[in-house]
GROMACS .gro file of C-alpha atoms in nm:
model
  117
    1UNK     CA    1  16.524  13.294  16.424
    2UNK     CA    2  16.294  13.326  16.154
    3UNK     CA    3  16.019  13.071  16.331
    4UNK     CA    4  15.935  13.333  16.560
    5UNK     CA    5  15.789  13.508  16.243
    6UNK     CA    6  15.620  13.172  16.146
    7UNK     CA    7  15.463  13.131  16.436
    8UNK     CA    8  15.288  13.461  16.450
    9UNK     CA    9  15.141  13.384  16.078
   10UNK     CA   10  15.063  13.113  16.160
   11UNK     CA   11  14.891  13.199  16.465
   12UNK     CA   12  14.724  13.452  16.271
   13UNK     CA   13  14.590  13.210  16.027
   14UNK     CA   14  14.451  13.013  16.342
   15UNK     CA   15  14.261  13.371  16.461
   16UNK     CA   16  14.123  13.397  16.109
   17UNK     CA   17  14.005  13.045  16.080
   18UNK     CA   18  13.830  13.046  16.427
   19UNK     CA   19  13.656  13.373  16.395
   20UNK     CA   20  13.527  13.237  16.064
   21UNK     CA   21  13.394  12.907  16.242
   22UNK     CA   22  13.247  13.060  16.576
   23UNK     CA   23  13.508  12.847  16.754
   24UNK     CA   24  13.664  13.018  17.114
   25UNK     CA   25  13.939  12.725  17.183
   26UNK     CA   26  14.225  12.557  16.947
   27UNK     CA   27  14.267  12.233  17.106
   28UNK     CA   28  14.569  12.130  16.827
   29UNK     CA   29  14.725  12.216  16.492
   30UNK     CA   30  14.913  12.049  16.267
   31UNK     CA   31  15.164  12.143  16.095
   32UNK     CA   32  15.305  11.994  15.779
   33UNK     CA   33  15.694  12.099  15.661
   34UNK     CA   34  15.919  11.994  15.387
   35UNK     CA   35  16.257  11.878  15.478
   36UNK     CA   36  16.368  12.175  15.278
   37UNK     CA   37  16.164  12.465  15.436
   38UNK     CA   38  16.439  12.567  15.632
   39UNK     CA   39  16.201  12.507  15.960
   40UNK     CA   40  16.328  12.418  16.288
   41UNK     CA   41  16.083  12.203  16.441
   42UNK     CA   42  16.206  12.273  16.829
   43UNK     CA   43  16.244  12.635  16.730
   44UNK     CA   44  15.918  12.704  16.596
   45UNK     CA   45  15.755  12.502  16.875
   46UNK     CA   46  15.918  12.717  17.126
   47UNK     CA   47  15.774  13.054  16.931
   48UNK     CA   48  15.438  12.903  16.939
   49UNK     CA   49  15.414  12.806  17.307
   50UNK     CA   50  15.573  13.137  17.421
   51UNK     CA   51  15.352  13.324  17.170
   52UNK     CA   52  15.000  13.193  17.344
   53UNK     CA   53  15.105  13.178  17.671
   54UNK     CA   54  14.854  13.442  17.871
   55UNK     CA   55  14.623  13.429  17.544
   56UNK     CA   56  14.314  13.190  17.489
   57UNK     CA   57  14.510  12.978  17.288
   58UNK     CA   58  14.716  12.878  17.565
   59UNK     CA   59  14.745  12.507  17.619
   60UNK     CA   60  14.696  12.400  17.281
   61UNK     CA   61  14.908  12.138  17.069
   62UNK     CA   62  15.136  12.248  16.809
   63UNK     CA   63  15.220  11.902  16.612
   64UNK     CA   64  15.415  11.890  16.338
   65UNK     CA   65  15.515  11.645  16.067
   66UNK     CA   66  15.804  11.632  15.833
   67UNK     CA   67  15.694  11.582  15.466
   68UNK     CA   68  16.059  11.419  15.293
   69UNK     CA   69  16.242  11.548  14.967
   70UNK     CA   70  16.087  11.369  14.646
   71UNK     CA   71  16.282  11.496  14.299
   72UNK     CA   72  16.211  11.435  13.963
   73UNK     CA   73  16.534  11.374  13.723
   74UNK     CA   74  16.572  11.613  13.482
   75UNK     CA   75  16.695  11.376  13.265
   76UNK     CA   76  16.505  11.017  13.304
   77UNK     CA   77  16.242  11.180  13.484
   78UNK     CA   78  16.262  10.909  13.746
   79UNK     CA   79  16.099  11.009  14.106
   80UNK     CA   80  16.343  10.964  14.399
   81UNK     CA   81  16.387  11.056  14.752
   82UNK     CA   82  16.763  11.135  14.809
   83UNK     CA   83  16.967  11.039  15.107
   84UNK     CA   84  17.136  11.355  15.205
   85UNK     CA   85  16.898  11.639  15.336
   86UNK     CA   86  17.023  11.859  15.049
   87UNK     CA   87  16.852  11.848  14.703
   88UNK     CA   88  17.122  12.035  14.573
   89UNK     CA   89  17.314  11.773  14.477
   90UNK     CA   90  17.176  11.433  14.414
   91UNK     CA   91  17.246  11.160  14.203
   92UNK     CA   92  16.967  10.984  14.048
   93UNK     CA   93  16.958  10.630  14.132
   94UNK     CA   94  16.855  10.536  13.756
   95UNK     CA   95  17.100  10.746  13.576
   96UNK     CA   96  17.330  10.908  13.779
   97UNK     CA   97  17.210  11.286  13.675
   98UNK     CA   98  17.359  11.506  13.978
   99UNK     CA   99  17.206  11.859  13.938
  100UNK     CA  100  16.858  12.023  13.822
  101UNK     CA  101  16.624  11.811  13.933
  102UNK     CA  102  16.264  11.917  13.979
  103UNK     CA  103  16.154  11.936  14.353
  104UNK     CA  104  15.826  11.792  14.375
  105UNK     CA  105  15.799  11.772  14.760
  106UNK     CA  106  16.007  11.883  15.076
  107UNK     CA  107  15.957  12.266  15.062
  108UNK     CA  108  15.605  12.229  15.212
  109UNK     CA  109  15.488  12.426  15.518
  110UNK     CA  110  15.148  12.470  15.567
  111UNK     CA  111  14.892  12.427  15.841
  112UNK     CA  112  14.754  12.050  15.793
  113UNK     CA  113  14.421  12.095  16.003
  114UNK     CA  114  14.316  12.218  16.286
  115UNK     CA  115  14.113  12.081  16.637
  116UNK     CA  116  13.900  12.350  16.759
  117UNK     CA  117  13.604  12.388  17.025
   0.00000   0.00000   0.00000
C-alpha cells in the first residue's frame, strides 16, 4: 500500500507549510489526483486519519478530488478525455489513432490548498 507512504509526504508537506505560516491547527486539505496516479482514494484516506490520530493534526479533513484523463492525439492533435480509465489504449474520437498519445492531465497528485488556524 503505497498511500501509506503518500500520506506521510504529504503530511510532511503540511508540517513544513504550517511552521512556515505560524499556523498550530490544519482544519482541511485538499488533495488533487489524476485518474492515472495510481492513488486509492479510500486507501490514502485511511493512512492519513490513522497517521494524525494522537498528533495535533488530529481531526482534520483530508478531501480529495479526482482530476480526469485529457490526451492529446499524436496524430490530429485533437484533445480528448477517453472512456476507459486506461490511457494506454485509446482511440481518438477524430481519427481513430489508438496508441502514443500525449497525457496532458490525469497523473496529477498534489496538495490543492490547505485550511489552517
Amino acid at each position: 500500500m503505497h498511500e501509506l507512504s503518500i500520506a506521510q509526504s504529504l503530511l510532511a508537506l503540511i508540517e513544513d507549510e504550517m511552521a512556515k505560516h505560524d499556523q498550530k491547527t490544519l482544519v482541511m486539505v485538499k488533495v488533487r489526483h489524476g485518474r492515472l496516479s495510481a492513488v486509492v482514494p479510500e486507501a490514502l484516506s485511511m493512512a492519513f486519519e490513522v497517521l494524525t490520530t494522537d498528533t495535533r493534526l488530529a481531526g482534520s479533513q483530508l478531501v480529495m478530488e479526482e482530476t480526469p484523463v485529457v490526451l492529446r492525439c499524436r496524430t490530429c492533435q485533437r484533445e480528448f478525455s477517453p472512456e476507459s480509465p486506461s490511457a494506454a489504449f485509446a482511440p481518438c474520437p477524430g481519427c481513430g489513432e489508438e496508441l502514443g498519445h500525449t497525457v496532458l492531465s490525469g497523473r496529477e497528485l498534489y496538495i490543492e490548498y490547505l485550511e489552517l488556524e
